[in-house]
Short mmCIF file of C-alpha atoms in Angstrom, two decimals:
data_model
loop_
_atom_site.label_atom_id
_atom_site.label_comp_id
_atom_site.label_asym_id
_atom_site.label_seq_id
_atom_site.Cartn_x
_atom_site.Cartn_y
_atom_site.Cartn_z
CA MET G 12 102.70 110.31 99.03
CA PRO G 13 101.08 106.87 98.94
CA SER G 14 98.14 106.47 96.60
CA PRO G 15 94.64 106.32 98.13
CA HIS G 16 94.87 102.54 97.76
CA GLN G 17 98.18 102.22 99.62
CA PRO G 18 98.46 102.91 103.35
CA VAL G 19 101.16 105.09 104.87
CA PRO G 20 103.94 102.60 105.71
CA PHE G 21 104.95 102.07 109.32
CA THR G 22 108.51 103.13 110.18
CA ALA G 23 111.15 101.98 112.64
CA ASP G 24 110.24 105.02 114.75
CA ASP G 25 106.61 103.84 114.88
CA TYR G 26 107.72 100.46 116.19
CA ARG G 27 110.21 102.04 118.60
CA ALA G 28 107.41 104.12 120.09
CA ARG G 29 105.16 101.07 120.45
CA MET G 30 107.88 99.08 122.21
CA THR G 31 108.62 102.00 124.53
CA ARG G 32 104.94 102.35 125.44
CA ALA G 33 104.67 98.62 126.11
CA ALA G 34 107.73 98.62 128.39
CA GLU G 35 106.51 101.68 130.28
CA ALA G 36 103.02 100.21 130.66
CA ALA G 37 104.55 97.02 132.06
CA GLU G 38 106.55 99.01 134.60
CA ALA G 39 103.43 100.94 135.62
CA ALA G 40 101.63 97.61 136.09
CA GLY G 41 104.36 96.40 138.45
CA LEU G 42 106.01 94.06 135.96
CA ALA G 43 109.73 93.68 135.34
CA GLY G 44 109.07 93.64 131.62
CA VAL G 45 107.33 92.06 128.66
CA LEU G 46 108.23 88.87 126.77
CA VAL G 47 106.76 88.66 123.29
CA ALA G 48 106.62 85.44 121.29
CA PRO G 49 105.87 85.15 117.54
CA GLY G 50 102.29 86.16 116.86
CA PRO G 51 100.17 89.29 116.64
CA ASP G 52 101.89 91.07 119.55
CA LEU G 53 105.29 90.69 117.87
CA VAL G 54 103.90 91.91 114.54
CA HIS G 55 102.35 94.93 116.24
CA LEU G 56 105.51 95.83 118.15
CA THR G 57 108.22 95.12 115.55
CA GLY G 58 106.71 94.38 112.15
CA TYR G 59 108.46 90.99 112.27
CA GLN G 60 106.28 87.97 111.48
CA PRO G 61 108.22 84.71 111.87
CA VAL G 62 106.66 81.28 111.97
CA SER G 63 106.31 80.03 115.54
CA THR G 64 108.40 76.86 115.94
CA GLU G 65 110.31 74.83 118.51
CA ARG G 66 113.20 77.28 118.07
CA LEU G 67 112.88 80.15 120.54
CA THR G 68 112.19 83.64 119.22
CA LEU G 69 111.45 86.13 122.00
CA LEU G 70 111.32 89.92 122.24
CA VAL G 71 112.39 91.22 125.66
CA LEU G 72 111.13 94.67 126.64
CA LYS G 73 112.15 96.44 129.85
CA ALA G 74 111.59 100.08 130.74
CA GLY G 75 114.68 102.21 130.25
CA GLN G 76 116.54 99.51 128.32
CA ASP G 77 116.95 98.83 124.62
CA PRO G 78 114.62 96.14 123.26
CA VAL G 79 116.32 92.80 122.54
CA LEU G 80 115.06 90.16 120.13
CA VAL G 81 116.37 86.66 120.81
CA VAL G 82 116.30 84.82 117.49
CA PRO G 83 117.70 81.61 115.96
CA THR G 84 120.82 82.34 113.90
CA LEU G 85 119.32 80.79 110.78
CA GLU G 86 116.39 83.24 111.01
CA ALA G 87 118.46 86.31 111.88
CA PRO G 88 118.62 87.58 108.25
CA ASP G 89 114.82 87.75 108.11
CA ALA G 90 114.67 89.50 111.49
CA GLU G 91 117.25 92.04 110.32
CA HIS G 92 114.98 92.98 107.41
CA ALA G 93 111.92 93.67 109.59
CA VAL G 94 110.87 97.32 109.51
CA GLY G 95 111.28 97.60 113.28
CA ALA G 96 114.75 95.98 113.35
CA PRO G 97 116.66 99.30 113.62
CA ALA G 98 114.80 99.97 116.87
CA LEU G 99 116.07 96.84 118.63
CA THR G 100 119.13 94.67 119.25
CA LEU G 101 119.30 91.14 117.88
CA ARG G 102 120.78 88.38 120.01
CA ASP G 103 121.02 85.17 118.01
CA TRP G 104 121.66 81.62 119.11
CA THR G 105 122.76 78.61 117.06
CA ASP G 106 121.40 75.08 117.02
CA GLY G 107 123.05 73.04 119.74
CA LYS G 108 123.10 75.91 122.23
CA ASP G 109 120.51 76.40 124.97
CA PRO G 110 118.35 79.39 123.95
CA TYR G 111 117.15 79.81 127.52
CA GLU G 112 120.72 80.31 128.72
CA VAL G 113 121.03 83.02 126.07
CA THR G 114 117.81 84.65 127.29
CA ALA G 115 118.37 84.34 131.05
CA PRO G 116 120.87 87.24 131.39
CA LEU G 117 118.26 89.56 129.88
CA LEU G 118 115.78 88.85 132.68
CA ASP G 119 115.76 89.86 136.33
CA THR G 120 116.01 86.99 138.78
CA GLY G 121 112.80 87.00 140.78
CA GLY G 122 111.12 89.40 138.36
CA ARG G 123 107.55 89.03 137.14
CA TYR G 124 106.98 89.28 133.38
CA GLY G 125 104.00 89.54 131.11
CA ILE G 126 104.34 86.91 128.39
CA SER G 127 102.40 86.52 125.15
CA ASP G 128 99.33 84.36 125.56
CA ASN G 129 100.30 82.31 122.50
CA ALA G 130 103.86 81.54 123.66
CA TRP G 131 104.59 77.82 123.40
CA ALA G 132 104.43 75.94 126.70
CA MET G 133 107.85 74.37 126.00
CA HIS G 134 109.43 77.83 125.87
CA LEU G 135 107.75 79.01 129.05
CA LEU G 136 108.80 75.81 130.81
CA GLY G 137 112.36 76.30 129.57
CA LEU G 138 112.47 79.78 131.07
CA GLN G 139 110.96 78.56 134.33
CA GLN G 140 113.56 75.81 134.60
CA ILE G 141 116.56 78.09 134.14
CA LEU G 142 115.10 80.94 136.25
CA PRO G 143 112.96 79.20 138.88
CA THR G 144 112.34 82.36 140.92
CA THR G 145 111.10 84.36 137.94
CA SER G 146 107.33 84.36 137.39
CA TYR G 147 105.06 85.04 134.44
CA THR G 148 101.55 86.26 133.79
CA SER G 149 99.27 86.58 130.77
CA LEU G 150 100.25 89.61 128.72
CA THR G 151 96.63 90.20 127.70
CA GLU G 152 95.46 90.24 131.31
CA ALA G 153 98.38 92.37 132.50
CA LEU G 154 98.28 94.89 129.63
CA PRO G 155 94.79 94.74 128.09
CA MET G 156 95.38 98.02 126.24
CA LEU G 157 98.58 96.85 124.50
CA ARG G 158 97.00 96.68 121.04
CA ALA G 159 93.52 98.00 121.84
CA VAL G 160 94.04 101.66 120.89
CA LYS G 161 94.88 102.27 117.25
CA ASP G 162 96.78 105.24 115.87
CA ALA G 163 95.66 107.21 112.81
CA HIS G 164 97.55 105.02 110.32
CA GLU G 165 96.12 101.84 111.86
CA LEU G 166 92.62 103.31 111.68
CA ASP G 167 93.17 104.10 107.99
CA ARG G 168 94.05 100.45 107.35
CA LEU G 169 91.04 99.21 109.27
CA ALA G 170 88.81 101.59 107.33
CA ALA G 171 90.26 100.34 104.04
CA ALA G 172 89.68 96.73 105.09
CA GLY G 173 86.11 97.59 106.08
CA ALA G 174 85.49 99.31 102.75
CA ALA G 175 86.75 96.22 100.92
CA ALA G 176 84.38 94.02 102.93
CA ASP G 177 81.53 96.41 102.09
CA ALA G 178 82.39 96.20 98.40
CA THR G 179 82.35 92.42 98.72
CA TYR G 180 78.86 92.50 100.20
CA GLY G 181 77.64 94.79 97.44
CA GLU G 182 78.83 92.31 94.83
CA ILE G 183 77.60 89.16 96.56
CA LEU G 184 74.05 90.50 96.44
CA LYS G 185 74.26 90.21 92.64
CA VAL G 186 74.99 86.48 92.56
CA ARG G 187 72.42 83.71 92.55
CA PHE G 188 71.88 81.96 95.87
CA SER G 189 69.03 79.51 95.26
CA GLY G 190 70.05 76.16 93.82
CA ARG G 191 73.70 76.62 94.81
CA ARG G 192 75.61 75.11 97.73
CA GLU G 193 76.75 77.16 100.71
CA THR G 194 80.34 76.38 99.72
CA ASP G 195 79.74 77.95 96.30
CA VAL G 196 78.66 81.25 97.85
CA ALA G 197 81.52 81.05 100.36
CA ALA G 198 83.96 80.68 97.46
CA ASP G 199 82.42 83.75 95.83
CA LEU G 200 82.91 85.73 99.05
CA ALA G 201 86.56 84.66 99.32
CA ALA G 202 87.25 85.57 95.69
CA LEU G 203 85.61 88.97 96.13
CA LEU G 204 87.60 89.76 99.28
CA LYS G 205 90.76 88.94 97.33
CA ARG G 206 89.62 91.06 94.39
CA PHE G 207 89.14 94.02 96.71
CA GLY G 208 92.62 93.78 98.15
CA HIS G 209 92.61 91.24 100.96
CA SER G 210 95.83 89.25 101.23
CA GLN G 211 94.24 86.77 103.62
CA VAL G 212 90.69 85.45 103.99
CA ASP G 213 90.01 84.28 107.54
CA PHE G 214 86.40 83.11 107.33
CA THR G 215 83.37 83.00 105.02
CA VAL G 216 80.34 81.91 107.02
CA VAL G 217 77.32 81.07 104.86
CA GLY G 218 74.56 79.72 107.11
CA SER G 219 71.42 78.97 105.13
CA GLY G 220 68.06 78.04 106.61
CA PRO G 221 68.54 76.01 109.82
CA ASN G 222 72.33 76.30 109.51
CA GLY G 223 72.00 80.01 110.22
CA ALA G 224 71.09 79.15 113.82
CA ASN G 225 74.73 78.06 114.32
CA PRO G 226 76.64 81.36 114.66
CA HIS G 227 79.96 79.93 113.39
CA HIS G 228 78.57 77.46 110.90
CA GLU G 229 81.17 76.21 108.42
CA ALA G 230 79.79 76.50 104.90
CA GLY G 231 78.77 73.03 103.76
CA ASP G 232 77.14 71.16 100.91
CA ARG G 233 73.58 72.17 101.79
CA THR G 234 71.79 73.54 98.74
CA ILE G 235 70.34 76.97 99.41
CA GLU G 236 66.61 77.04 98.73
CA ARG G 237 64.07 79.70 97.98
CA GLY G 238 62.58 80.81 101.30
CA ASP G 239 65.89 80.50 103.18
CA MET G 240 67.27 83.12 105.49
CA VAL G 241 71.06 83.18 104.96
CA VAL G 242 73.60 84.55 107.46
CA LEU G 243 76.78 85.90 105.83
CA ASP G 244 79.82 86.62 108.01
CA PHE G 245 83.16 87.19 106.31
CA GLY G 246 86.50 88.90 106.75
CA GLY G 247 90.26 88.71 106.67
CA LEU G 248 93.31 90.94 106.40
CA LYS G 249 94.06 93.81 104.04
CA HIS G 250 97.36 95.68 104.44
CA GLY G 251 97.85 93.66 107.64
CA TYR G 252 94.62 94.78 109.35
CA GLY G 253 91.30 93.06 109.72
CA SER G 254 87.81 93.21 108.31
CA ASP G 255 84.77 91.45 109.75
CA THR G 256 81.17 92.11 108.80
CA SER G 257 77.87 90.22 108.90
CA ARG G 258 74.65 90.71 107.02
CA THR G 259 71.60 88.47 106.73
CA VAL G 260 69.82 88.08 103.41
CA HIS G 261 66.68 86.25 102.32
CA VAL G 262 66.13 84.17 99.19
CA GLY G 263 62.82 85.53 97.93
CA GLU G 264 60.30 87.31 100.12
CA PRO G 265 60.52 86.67 103.89
CA THR G 266 57.68 85.68 106.16
CA ALA G 267 56.33 88.22 108.63
CA GLU G 268 58.15 86.44 111.46
CA GLU G 269 61.48 86.42 109.63
CA GLN G 270 61.17 90.12 108.88
CA ARG G 271 60.24 90.86 112.49
CA VAL G 272 63.22 88.95 113.90
CA HIS G 273 65.53 90.75 111.49
CA ASP G 274 64.07 94.12 112.49
CA ILE G 275 64.68 93.31 116.18
CA VAL G 276 68.33 92.45 115.53
CA ARG G 277 68.76 95.61 113.47
CA GLU G 278 67.33 97.68 116.32
CA ALA G 279 69.60 95.90 118.81
CA GLN G 280 72.65 96.49 116.64
CA LYS G 281 71.81 100.19 116.39
CA ALA G 282 71.41 100.38 120.17
CA GLY G 283 74.83 98.79 120.64
CA CYS G 284 76.47 101.20 118.20
CA ASP G 285 74.69 104.19 119.74
CA ALA G 286 76.08 103.22 123.17
CA VAL G 287 79.69 103.61 121.98
CA ARG G 288 81.37 106.63 123.54
CA PRO G 289 84.55 107.38 125.50
CA GLY G 290 84.24 106.34 129.13
CA ALA G 291 81.54 103.74 128.58
CA ALA G 292 82.49 100.25 129.74
CA CYS G 293 82.81 97.44 127.22
CA GLN G 294 79.93 95.67 128.95
CA ASP G 295 77.68 98.68 128.32
CA ILE G 296 77.71 97.89 124.60
CA ASP G 297 76.63 94.33 125.29
CA ARG G 298 73.94 95.49 127.69
CA ALA G 299 72.49 98.00 125.22
CA ALA G 300 72.16 95.48 122.40
CA ARG G 301 71.02 92.62 124.63
CA ALA G 302 68.32 94.74 126.30
CA VAL G 303 66.52 95.20 122.98
CA ILE G 304 66.53 91.51 122.12
CA THR G 305 65.44 90.59 125.66
CA GLU G 306 62.61 93.12 125.56
CA PHE G 307 61.15 91.35 122.52
CA GLY G 308 61.38 87.94 124.18
CA TYR G 309 64.41 86.50 122.41
CA GLY G 310 67.02 87.02 125.13
CA GLU G 311 67.78 83.31 125.47
CA ARG G 312 68.38 83.08 121.73
CA PHE G 313 71.18 85.68 121.77
CA ILE G 314 73.89 83.18 122.65
CA HIS G 315 77.21 85.02 122.31
CA ARG G 316 78.94 88.24 123.32
CA THR G 317 78.09 91.40 121.40
CA GLY G 318 81.56 92.08 120.05
CA HIS G 319 85.31 91.65 119.93
CA GLY G 320 88.29 93.83 119.15
CA ILE G 321 89.96 93.86 115.75
CA GLY G 322 93.37 94.95 114.50
CA VAL G 323 96.28 92.86 113.24
CA THR G 324 93.97 89.89 113.87
CA THR G 325 90.25 89.65 113.19
CA HIS G 326 89.47 88.62 116.79
CA GLU G 327 91.34 90.19 119.71
CA PRO G 328 90.68 92.12 122.95
CA PRO G 329 88.73 94.05 124.07
CA TYR G 330 85.48 92.08 124.26
CA MET G 331 82.00 93.55 124.49
CA ILE G 332 80.64 91.20 127.13
CA GLU G 333 78.98 91.36 130.53
CA GLY G 334 81.60 91.70 133.25
CA GLU G 335 84.18 93.52 131.10
CA GLU G 336 84.51 96.90 132.78
CA LEU G 337 87.42 98.18 130.68
CA PRO G 338 86.51 101.75 129.65
CA LEU G 339 86.34 102.69 125.99
CA VAL G 340 88.83 105.28 124.76
CA PRO G 341 89.22 106.94 121.35
CA GLY G 342 91.01 104.71 118.88
CA MET G 343 89.56 101.42 120.09
CA CYS G 344 88.01 99.29 117.32
CA PHE G 345 85.63 96.40 117.79
CA SER G 346 82.62 94.64 116.33
CA VAL G 347 79.00 95.16 117.34
CA GLU G 348 77.18 92.00 116.22
CA PRO G 349 74.04 90.93 118.07
CA GLY G 350 72.06 87.99 116.75
CA ILE G 351 69.01 85.81 117.27
CA TYR G 352 69.29 82.07 116.60
CA LEU G 353 66.25 79.78 116.39
CA PRO G 354 67.46 76.15 116.34
CA GLY G 355 66.24 74.10 113.41
CA ARG G 356 64.79 77.16 111.70
CA PHE G 357 67.01 80.18 110.98
CA GLY G 358 69.33 82.79 112.42
CA VAL G 359 69.95 86.52 112.01
CA ARG G 360 73.12 88.51 112.72
CA ILE G 361 74.15 92.04 111.75
CA GLU G 362 77.72 93.20 112.36
CA ASP G 363 79.73 96.36 111.86
CA ILE G 364 83.20 97.35 113.00
CA VAL G 365 83.02 100.50 115.11
CA THR G 366 85.82 102.80 116.24
CA VAL G 367 85.56 105.02 119.30
CA THR G 368 85.86 108.73 118.49
CA GLU G 369 86.27 111.73 120.78
CA ASP G 370 82.51 112.12 121.13
CA GLY G 371 80.96 108.77 120.24
CA GLY G 372 81.52 106.02 117.71
CA ARG G 373 81.97 105.70 113.96
CA ARG G 374 81.03 102.64 111.93
CA LEU G 375 83.66 101.40 109.50
CA ASN G 376 81.02 99.38 107.64
CA THR G 377 78.35 101.36 105.84
CA THR G 378 76.37 98.89 103.73
CA PRO G 379 72.57 98.80 104.23
CA ARG G 380 71.43 96.83 107.26
CA GLU G 381 67.91 96.17 105.99
CA LEU G 382 67.01 92.60 105.06
CA ALA G 383 68.22 92.23 101.46
CA ILE G 384 66.28 90.03 99.05
CA VAL G 385 68.41 87.81 96.81
CA GLU G 386 67.59 85.30 94.11
#
């Protein structure tokens, strides 16, 4: 058995089941099949993670047929070593040959396919040229649930990533903030994420004082001062699955207004988390959090959606935003992260990753959400 620090490894059977579900979902959606380019969809479906280049790599999935991975010959050895390789057939092509001619016999003339959103335009144009009557649509729009629902082993990895992010937050509260640059604290966050098992750090937002009013502020050379509110938002990948959490801290004692704004965001974040349950629409989470902030008069200062999905990437569908009526089902994982941003002054954001359970929601981040005082 794996140790508590090592996840249960995915098997070829796991990937075979994922590819089968994707092909069947495509058929149910009226598509001839699914075309998957290098990127998160390919990682999720096969465990293979090649670099996306001008050389065509494409997974072809069709209901009732064996999956086929079109791959450059010089990259075939790597593809053969992917965990999911036994569940598919490789069809390689050598430099000097037309990869679209190799791919064309795998597709139905006149068929409509869902294709990865991050497929290179040159590859899509190549397919369109050789099969002019075949059409394509966004895979995310056609199959929004492709990666949205996580199995038990995926949830374990997300929980481990969340726990590592929580441990990072616990340690960052011990460092000195005042008199140091934002980039110094960001470097501390990155080092801590690595210490607690992350293989990849995707972002370390440190928004001090007025910079906190920019939700995606890149840590800069501003020196953090006593009296600053500081927004921390950090995450990355551990065991191939994402973490993403936000907390807001204060250097020294806050003013009454700063404390009040933080309390409002904390109440809004709780309302968003409390709204999570099977059958609720994604937009219901946004509405619940936004209603609290609007009630207290800061509605115009909540300037982004309430959340986004997370899995093999730190940002992916589904999105908790007005107009998204996709219903929540057990196994979905996403952020709940309302905020208030006062330009030129300060910002506040609180974020947890939440997974949908059979009867509600469970937070994968458990650190205190009260306004922490740092030095």
